[in-house]
Short mmCIF file of C-alpha atoms in Angstrom, two decimals:
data_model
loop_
_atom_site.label_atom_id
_atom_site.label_comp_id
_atom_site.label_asym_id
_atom_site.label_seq_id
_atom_site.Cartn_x
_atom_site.Cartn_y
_atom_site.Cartn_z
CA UNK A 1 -16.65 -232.57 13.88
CA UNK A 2 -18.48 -230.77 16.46
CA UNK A 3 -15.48 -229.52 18.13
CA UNK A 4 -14.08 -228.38 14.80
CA UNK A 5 -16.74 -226.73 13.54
CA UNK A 6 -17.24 -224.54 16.48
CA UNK A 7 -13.69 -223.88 16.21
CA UNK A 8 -13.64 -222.70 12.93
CA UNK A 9 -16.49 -220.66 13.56
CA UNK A 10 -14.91 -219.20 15.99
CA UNK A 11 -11.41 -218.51 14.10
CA UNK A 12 -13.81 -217.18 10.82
CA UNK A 13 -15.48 -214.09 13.40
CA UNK A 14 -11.68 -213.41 15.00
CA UNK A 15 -9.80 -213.20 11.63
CA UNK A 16 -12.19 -213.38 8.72
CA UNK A 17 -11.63 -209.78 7.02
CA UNK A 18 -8.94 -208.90 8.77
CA UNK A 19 -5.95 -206.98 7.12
CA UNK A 20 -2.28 -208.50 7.84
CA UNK A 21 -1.51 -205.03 9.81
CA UNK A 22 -4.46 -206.36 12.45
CA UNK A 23 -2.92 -208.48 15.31
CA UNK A 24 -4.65 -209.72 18.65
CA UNK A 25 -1.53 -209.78 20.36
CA UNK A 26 -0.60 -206.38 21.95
CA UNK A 27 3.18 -207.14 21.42
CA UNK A 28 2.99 -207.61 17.60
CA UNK A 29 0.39 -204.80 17.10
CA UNK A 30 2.92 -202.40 18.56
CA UNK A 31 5.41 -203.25 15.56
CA UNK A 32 1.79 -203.72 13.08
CA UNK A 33 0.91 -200.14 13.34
CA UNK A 34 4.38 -198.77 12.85
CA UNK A 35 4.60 -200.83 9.33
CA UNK A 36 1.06 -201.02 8.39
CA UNK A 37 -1.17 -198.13 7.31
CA UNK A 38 -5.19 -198.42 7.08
CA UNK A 39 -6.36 -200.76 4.89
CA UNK A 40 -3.03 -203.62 6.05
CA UNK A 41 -1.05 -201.61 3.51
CA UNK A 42 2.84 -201.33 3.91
CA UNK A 43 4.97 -200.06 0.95
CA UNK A 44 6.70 -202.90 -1.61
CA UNK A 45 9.91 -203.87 -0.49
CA UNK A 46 11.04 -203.76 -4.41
CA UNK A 47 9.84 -199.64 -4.92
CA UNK A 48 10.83 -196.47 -4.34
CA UNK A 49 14.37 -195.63 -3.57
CA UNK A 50 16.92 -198.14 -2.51
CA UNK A 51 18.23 -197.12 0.79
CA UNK A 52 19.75 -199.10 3.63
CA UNK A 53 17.55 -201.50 5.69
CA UNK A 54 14.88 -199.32 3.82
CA UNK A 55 15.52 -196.39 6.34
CA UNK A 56 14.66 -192.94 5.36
CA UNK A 57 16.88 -191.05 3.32
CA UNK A 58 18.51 -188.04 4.95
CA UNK A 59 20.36 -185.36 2.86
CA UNK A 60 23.14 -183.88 4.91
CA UNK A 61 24.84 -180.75 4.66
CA UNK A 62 28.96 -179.90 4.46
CA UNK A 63 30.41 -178.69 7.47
CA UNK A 64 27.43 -179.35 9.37
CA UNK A 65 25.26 -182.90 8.81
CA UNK A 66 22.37 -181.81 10.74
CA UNK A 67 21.20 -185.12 12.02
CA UNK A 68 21.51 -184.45 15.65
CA UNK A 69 17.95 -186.08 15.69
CA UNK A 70 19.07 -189.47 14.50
CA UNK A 71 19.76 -192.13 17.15
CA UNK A 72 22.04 -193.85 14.19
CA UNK A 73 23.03 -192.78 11.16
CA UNK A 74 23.80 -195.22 8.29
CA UNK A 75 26.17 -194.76 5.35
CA UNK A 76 28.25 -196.50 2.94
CA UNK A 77 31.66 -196.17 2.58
CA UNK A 78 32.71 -196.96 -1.14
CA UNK A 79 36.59 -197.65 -0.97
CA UNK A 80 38.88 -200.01 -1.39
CA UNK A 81 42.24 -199.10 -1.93
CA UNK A 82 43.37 -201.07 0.90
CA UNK A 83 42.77 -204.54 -0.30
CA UNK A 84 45.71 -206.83 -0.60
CA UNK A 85 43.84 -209.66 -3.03
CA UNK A 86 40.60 -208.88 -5.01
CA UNK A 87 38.85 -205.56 -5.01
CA UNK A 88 35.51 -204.68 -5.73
CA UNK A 89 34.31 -204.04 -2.09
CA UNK A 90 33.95 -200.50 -3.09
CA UNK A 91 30.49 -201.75 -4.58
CA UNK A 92 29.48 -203.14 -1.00
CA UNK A 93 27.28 -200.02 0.05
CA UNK A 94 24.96 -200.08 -3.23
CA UNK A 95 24.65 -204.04 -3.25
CA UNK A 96 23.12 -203.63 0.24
CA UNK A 97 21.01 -200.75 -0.65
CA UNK A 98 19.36 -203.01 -3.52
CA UNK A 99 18.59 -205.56 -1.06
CA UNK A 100 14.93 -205.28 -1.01
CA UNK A 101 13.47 -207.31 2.03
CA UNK A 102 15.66 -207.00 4.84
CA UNK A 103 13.46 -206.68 8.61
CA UNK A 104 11.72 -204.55 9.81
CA UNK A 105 10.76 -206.93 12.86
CA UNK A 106 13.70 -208.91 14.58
CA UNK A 107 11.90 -212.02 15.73
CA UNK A 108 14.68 -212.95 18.30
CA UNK A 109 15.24 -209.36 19.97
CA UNK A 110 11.51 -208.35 19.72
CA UNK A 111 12.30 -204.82 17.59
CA UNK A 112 11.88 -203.47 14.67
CA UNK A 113 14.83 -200.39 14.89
CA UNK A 114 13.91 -198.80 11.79
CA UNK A 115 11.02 -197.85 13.34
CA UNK A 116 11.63 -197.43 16.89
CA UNK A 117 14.28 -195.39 16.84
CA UNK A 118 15.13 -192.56 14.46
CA UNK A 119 17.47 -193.63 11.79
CA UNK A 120 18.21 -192.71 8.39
CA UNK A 121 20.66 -193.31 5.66
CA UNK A 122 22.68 -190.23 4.97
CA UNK A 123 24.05 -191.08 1.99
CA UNK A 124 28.09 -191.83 1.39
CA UNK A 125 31.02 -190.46 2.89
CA UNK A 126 32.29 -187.51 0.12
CA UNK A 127 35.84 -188.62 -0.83
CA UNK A 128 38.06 -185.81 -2.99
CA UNK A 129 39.74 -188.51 -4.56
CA UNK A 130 39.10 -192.42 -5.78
CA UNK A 131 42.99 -192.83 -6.08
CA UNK A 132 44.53 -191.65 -2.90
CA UNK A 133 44.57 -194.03 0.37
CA UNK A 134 45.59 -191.62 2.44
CA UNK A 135 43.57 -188.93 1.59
CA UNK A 136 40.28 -191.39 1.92
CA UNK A 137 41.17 -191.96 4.99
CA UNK A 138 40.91 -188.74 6.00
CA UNK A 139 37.35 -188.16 4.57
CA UNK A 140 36.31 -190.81 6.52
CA UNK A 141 37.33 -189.96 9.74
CA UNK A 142 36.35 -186.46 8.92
CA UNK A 143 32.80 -187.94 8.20
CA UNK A 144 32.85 -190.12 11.42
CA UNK A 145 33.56 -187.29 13.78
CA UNK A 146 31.09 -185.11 12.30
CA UNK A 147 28.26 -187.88 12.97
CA UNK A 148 30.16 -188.54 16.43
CA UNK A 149 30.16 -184.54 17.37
CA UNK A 150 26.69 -184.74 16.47
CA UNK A 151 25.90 -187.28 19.40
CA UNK A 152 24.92 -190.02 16.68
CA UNK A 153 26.03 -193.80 16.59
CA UNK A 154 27.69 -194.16 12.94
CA UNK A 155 27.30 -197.45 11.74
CA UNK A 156 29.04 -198.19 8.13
CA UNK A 157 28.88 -200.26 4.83
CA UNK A 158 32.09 -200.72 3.23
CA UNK A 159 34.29 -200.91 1.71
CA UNK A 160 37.50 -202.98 2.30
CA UNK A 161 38.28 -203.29 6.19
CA UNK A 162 40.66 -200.45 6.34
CA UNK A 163 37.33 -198.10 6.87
CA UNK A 164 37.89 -199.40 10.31
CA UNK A 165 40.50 -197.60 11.39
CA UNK A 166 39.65 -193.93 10.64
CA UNK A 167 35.69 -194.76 12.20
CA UNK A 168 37.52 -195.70 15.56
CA UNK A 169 39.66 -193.00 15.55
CA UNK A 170 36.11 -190.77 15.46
CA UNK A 171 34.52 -192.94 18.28
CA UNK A 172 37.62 -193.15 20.12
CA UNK A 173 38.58 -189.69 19.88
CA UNK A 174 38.26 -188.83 23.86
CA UNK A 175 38.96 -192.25 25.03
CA UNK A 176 39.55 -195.81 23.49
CA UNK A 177 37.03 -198.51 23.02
CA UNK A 178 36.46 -202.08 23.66
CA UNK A 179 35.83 -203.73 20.27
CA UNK A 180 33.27 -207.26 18.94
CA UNK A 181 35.38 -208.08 15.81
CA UNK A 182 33.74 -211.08 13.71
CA UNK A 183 35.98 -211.94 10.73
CA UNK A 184 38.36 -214.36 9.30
CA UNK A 185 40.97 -212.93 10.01
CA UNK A 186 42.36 -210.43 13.03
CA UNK A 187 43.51 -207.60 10.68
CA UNK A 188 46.68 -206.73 13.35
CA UNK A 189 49.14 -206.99 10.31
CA UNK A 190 52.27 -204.73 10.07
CA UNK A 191 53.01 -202.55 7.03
CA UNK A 192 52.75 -204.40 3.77
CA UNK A 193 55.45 -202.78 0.77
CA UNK A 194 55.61 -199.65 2.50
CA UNK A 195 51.75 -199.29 3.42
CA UNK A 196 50.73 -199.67 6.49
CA UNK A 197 47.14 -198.44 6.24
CA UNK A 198 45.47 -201.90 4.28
CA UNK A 199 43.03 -203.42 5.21
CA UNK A 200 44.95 -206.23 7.23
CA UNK A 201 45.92 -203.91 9.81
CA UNK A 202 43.52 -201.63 10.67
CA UNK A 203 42.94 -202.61 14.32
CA UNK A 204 47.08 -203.02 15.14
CA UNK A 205 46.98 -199.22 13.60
CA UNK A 206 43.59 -198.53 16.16
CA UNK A 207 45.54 -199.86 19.00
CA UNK A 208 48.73 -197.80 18.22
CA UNK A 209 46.47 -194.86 17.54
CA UNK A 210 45.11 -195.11 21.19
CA UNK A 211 41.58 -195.47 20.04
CA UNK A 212 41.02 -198.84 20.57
CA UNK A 213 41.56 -200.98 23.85
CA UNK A 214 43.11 -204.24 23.07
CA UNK A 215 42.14 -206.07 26.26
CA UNK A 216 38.60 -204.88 25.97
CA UNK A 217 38.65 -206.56 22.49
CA UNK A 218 37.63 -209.87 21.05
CA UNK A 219 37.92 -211.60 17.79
CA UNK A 220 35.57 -214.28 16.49
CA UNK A 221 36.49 -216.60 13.72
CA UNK A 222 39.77 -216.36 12.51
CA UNK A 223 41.12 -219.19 10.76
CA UNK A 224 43.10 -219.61 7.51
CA UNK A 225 46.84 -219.91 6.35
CA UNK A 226 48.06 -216.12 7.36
CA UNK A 227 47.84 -216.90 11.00
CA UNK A 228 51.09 -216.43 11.69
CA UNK A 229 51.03 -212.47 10.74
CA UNK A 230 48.15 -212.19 13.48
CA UNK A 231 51.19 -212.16 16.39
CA UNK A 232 50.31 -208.28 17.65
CA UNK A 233 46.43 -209.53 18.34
CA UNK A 234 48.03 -212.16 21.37
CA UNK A 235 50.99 -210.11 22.45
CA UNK A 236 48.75 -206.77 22.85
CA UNK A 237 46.18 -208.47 24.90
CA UNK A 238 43.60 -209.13 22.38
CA UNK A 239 40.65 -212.18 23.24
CA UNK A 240 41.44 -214.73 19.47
CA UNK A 241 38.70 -217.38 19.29
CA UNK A 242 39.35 -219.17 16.37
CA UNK A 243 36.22 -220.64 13.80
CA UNK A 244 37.67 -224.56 15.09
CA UNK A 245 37.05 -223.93 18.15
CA UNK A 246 33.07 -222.26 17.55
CA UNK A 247 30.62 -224.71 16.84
CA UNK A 248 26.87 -224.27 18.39
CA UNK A 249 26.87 -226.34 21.64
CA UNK A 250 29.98 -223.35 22.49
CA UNK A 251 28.39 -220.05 21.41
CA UNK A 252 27.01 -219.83 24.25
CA UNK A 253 30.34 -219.67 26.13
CA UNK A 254 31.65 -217.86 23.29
CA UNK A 255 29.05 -214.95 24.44
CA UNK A 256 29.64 -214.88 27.77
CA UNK A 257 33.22 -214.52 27.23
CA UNK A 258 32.88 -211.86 24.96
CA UNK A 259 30.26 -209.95 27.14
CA UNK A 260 33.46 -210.40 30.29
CA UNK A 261 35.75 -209.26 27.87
CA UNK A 262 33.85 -206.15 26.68
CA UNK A 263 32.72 -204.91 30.24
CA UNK A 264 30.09 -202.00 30.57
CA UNK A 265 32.50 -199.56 28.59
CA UNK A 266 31.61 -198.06 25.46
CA UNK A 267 31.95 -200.65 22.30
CA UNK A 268 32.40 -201.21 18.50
CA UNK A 269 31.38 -203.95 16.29
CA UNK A 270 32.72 -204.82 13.41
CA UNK A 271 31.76 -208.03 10.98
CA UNK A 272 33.77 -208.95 8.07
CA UNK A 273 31.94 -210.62 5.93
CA UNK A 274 34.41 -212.99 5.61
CA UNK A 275 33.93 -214.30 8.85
CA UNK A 276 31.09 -216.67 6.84
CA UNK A 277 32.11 -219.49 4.75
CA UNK A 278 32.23 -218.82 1.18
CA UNK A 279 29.57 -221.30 1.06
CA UNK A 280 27.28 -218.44 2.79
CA UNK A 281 29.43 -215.60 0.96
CA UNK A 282 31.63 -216.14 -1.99
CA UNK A 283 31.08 -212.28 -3.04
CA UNK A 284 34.40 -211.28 -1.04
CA UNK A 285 38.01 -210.01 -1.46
CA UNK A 286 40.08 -212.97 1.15
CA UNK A 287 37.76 -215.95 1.18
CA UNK A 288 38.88 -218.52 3.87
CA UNK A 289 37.58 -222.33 3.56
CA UNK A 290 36.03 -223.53 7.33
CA UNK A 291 34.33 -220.59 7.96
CA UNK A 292 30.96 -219.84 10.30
CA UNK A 293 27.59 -220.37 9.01
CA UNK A 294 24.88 -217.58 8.65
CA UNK A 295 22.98 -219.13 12.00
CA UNK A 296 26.05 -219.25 14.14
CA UNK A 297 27.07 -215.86 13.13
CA UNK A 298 23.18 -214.19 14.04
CA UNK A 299 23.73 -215.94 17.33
CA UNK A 300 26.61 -214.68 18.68
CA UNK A 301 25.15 -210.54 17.23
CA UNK A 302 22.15 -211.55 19.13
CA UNK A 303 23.71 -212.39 22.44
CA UNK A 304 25.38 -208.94 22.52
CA UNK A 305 22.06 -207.40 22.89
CA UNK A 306 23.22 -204.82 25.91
CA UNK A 307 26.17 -204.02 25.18
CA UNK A 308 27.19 -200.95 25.10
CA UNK A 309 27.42 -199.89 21.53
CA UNK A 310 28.96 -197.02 20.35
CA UNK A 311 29.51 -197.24 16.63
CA UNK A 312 29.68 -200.97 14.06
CA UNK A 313 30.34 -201.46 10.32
CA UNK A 314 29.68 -204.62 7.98
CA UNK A 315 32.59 -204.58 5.34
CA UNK A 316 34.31 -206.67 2.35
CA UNK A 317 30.96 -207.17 0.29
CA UNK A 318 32.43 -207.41 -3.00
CA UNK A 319 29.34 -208.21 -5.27
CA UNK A 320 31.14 -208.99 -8.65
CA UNK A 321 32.31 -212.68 -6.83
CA UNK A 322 28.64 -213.45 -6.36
CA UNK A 323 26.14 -213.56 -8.67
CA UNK A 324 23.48 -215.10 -6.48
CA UNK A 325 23.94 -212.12 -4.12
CA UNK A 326 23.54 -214.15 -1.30
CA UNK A 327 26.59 -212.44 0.16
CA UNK A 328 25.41 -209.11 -0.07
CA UNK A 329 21.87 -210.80 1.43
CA UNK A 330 23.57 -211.78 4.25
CA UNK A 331 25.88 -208.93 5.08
CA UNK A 332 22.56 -206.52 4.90
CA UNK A 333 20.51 -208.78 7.42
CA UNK A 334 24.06 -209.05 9.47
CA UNK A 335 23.88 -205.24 8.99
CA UNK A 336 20.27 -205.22 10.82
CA UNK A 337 21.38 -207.35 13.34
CA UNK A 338 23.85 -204.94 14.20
CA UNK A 339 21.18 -202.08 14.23
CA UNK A 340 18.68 -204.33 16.27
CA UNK A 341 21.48 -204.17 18.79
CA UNK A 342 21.86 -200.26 18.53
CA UNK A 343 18.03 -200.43 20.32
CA UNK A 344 19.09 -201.43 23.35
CA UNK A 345 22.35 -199.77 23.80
CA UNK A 346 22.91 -198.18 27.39
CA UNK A 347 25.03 -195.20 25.25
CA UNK A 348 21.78 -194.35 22.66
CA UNK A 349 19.16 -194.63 25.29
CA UNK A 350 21.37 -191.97 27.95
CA UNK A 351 23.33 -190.10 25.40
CA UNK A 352 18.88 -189.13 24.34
CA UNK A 353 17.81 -189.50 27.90
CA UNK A 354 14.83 -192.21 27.03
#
């Protein structure tokens, strides 16, 4: 009891009265006095306005956004005219603004990105029409460039995958990219009943666009019956690793084989929410049975940490399908993950000069 007692004593003068915002470790205060305010007060995660990952909101102008202070700019991308089964991604971007406790600290990359860089939500991309594919496509791209021209990482909520394509063509504009693609399925599809813009083919489209470097790219988790449309992703070069062949004794061969694959060149990730099992995410347009699990999936974001990000998305969140809304819960802290990432990326920290 002696021992005890002296110890408690002890642990009584170092943390009786203290406020949750007052750490002992230096490492933790750092992120403490970005979050807290005097008093260990930091706002409710359930008030105010609902923004992505509780960034700032930033109103942007027309021709000119006028964010060339961001490090990354967030925005939702509320279209889905591309599906080829069930809609309703085009509600993605406002079921992962109502997610209220996503963050801010990432425990396994030791940031909090909200707060150590500057990044705000900007709002959606304008579209002139909710009925033309085309035409949306065009907005988008015209949106991406602008955030692109502005020296700013874009990083997107759809949406149905087809947003893809017209954000590469944006980050790709002077030179194609390598790409991490998480998903079910590899979305290299040919034209479907005289569209070729869905969103099965966005990244077949990229390639064919120039914007997007096949053998700098690698896809993680495909499975399901439509396999055998997948044919361009092999034949152009493309890295497949299929969800049989991931379990967790091999992600971490799956990251090192990504990071070879990807080089030092500038990079895009994008995660389909799909690429979960519906047991994780039902809330989506092409659920596919065997799928990764939420741990396996934070693992292999986490091991890019260094690559050389240039732009990401998180897409398919169709919230109708769940009414948990554990998908949308997952594809906003996926969505962080991908930001946490952003923190370290050789392209943000020289294309600022920190």
């Amino acid at each position: 009891m002696v021992w005890s007692d002296k110890k408690l004593a002890e642990l009584r003068q170092t943390f009786d009265g203290a406020t949750g915002g007052d750490l002992h470790s230096a490492n933790y205060q750092r992120i403490a006095e970005k979050i807290f305010s005097e008093g260990g007060r930091r706002p409710a995660p359930y008030s105010g306005m609902p923004t992505l990952l509780d960034a700032a909101h930033r109103q942007v102008g027309d021709d000119h956004l006028g964010i060339g202070d961001l490090d990354v700019a967030l925005f939702g991308v509320p279209m889905d005219l591309g599906v080829t089964n069930r809609n309703g991604s085009r509600f993605g971007p406002r079921a992962l603004r109502a997610i209220e406790r996503v963050g801010p600290y990432n425990d396994a990359l030791d940031c909090a990105p909200v707060h150590e860089m500057a990044v705000a939500d900007i709002g959606d991309v304008p579209f002139r029409s909710r009925f033309d594919l085309a035409q949306s496509h065009a907005d988008i791209e015209s949106f991406a460039a602008k955030i692109v021209g502005e020296g700013v990482i874009p990083m997107a909520v759809g949406g149905d995958h087809s947003i893809s394509h017209p954000i590469l063509k944006a980050v790709g504009a002077n030179g194609p990219v390598g790409m991490i693609h998480i998903d079910a399925h590899c979305d290299t599809g040919g034209s479907y009943e005289g569209e070729k813009f869905h969103h099965g083919g966005p990244f077949r489209n990229a390639v064919l666009d120039g914007v997007l470097d096949p053998e700098r790219t690698i896809q993680i988790g495909i499975r399901g019956a439509a396999k055998y449309i997948w044919e361009f992703s092999e034949m152009s070069g493309m890295t497949v690793i299929e969800a049989a062949d991931l379990s967790e004794a091999a992600i971490p061969e799956i990251i090192r084989q990504a990071r070879a694959v990807i080089g030092d060149g500038p990079t895009y990730l994008s995660f389909d929410i799909d690429s979960l099992d519906p047991a994780y995410a039902p809330g989506t347009g092409t659920p596919e049975v065997g799928g990764l699990t939420t741990r396996e999936v934070m693992a292999l974001i986490r091991g890019m940490k260094g690559a050389n990000l240039v732009g990401g998305d998180v897409v398919e969140v169709a919230p109708a399908y769940d009414p948990t809304t554990n998908t949308a819960q997952n594809g906003a802290q996926m969505y962080f993950e991908i930001l946490s990432l952003m923190q370290f990326s050789p392209f943000r920290t020289s294309n600022k000069g920190q």
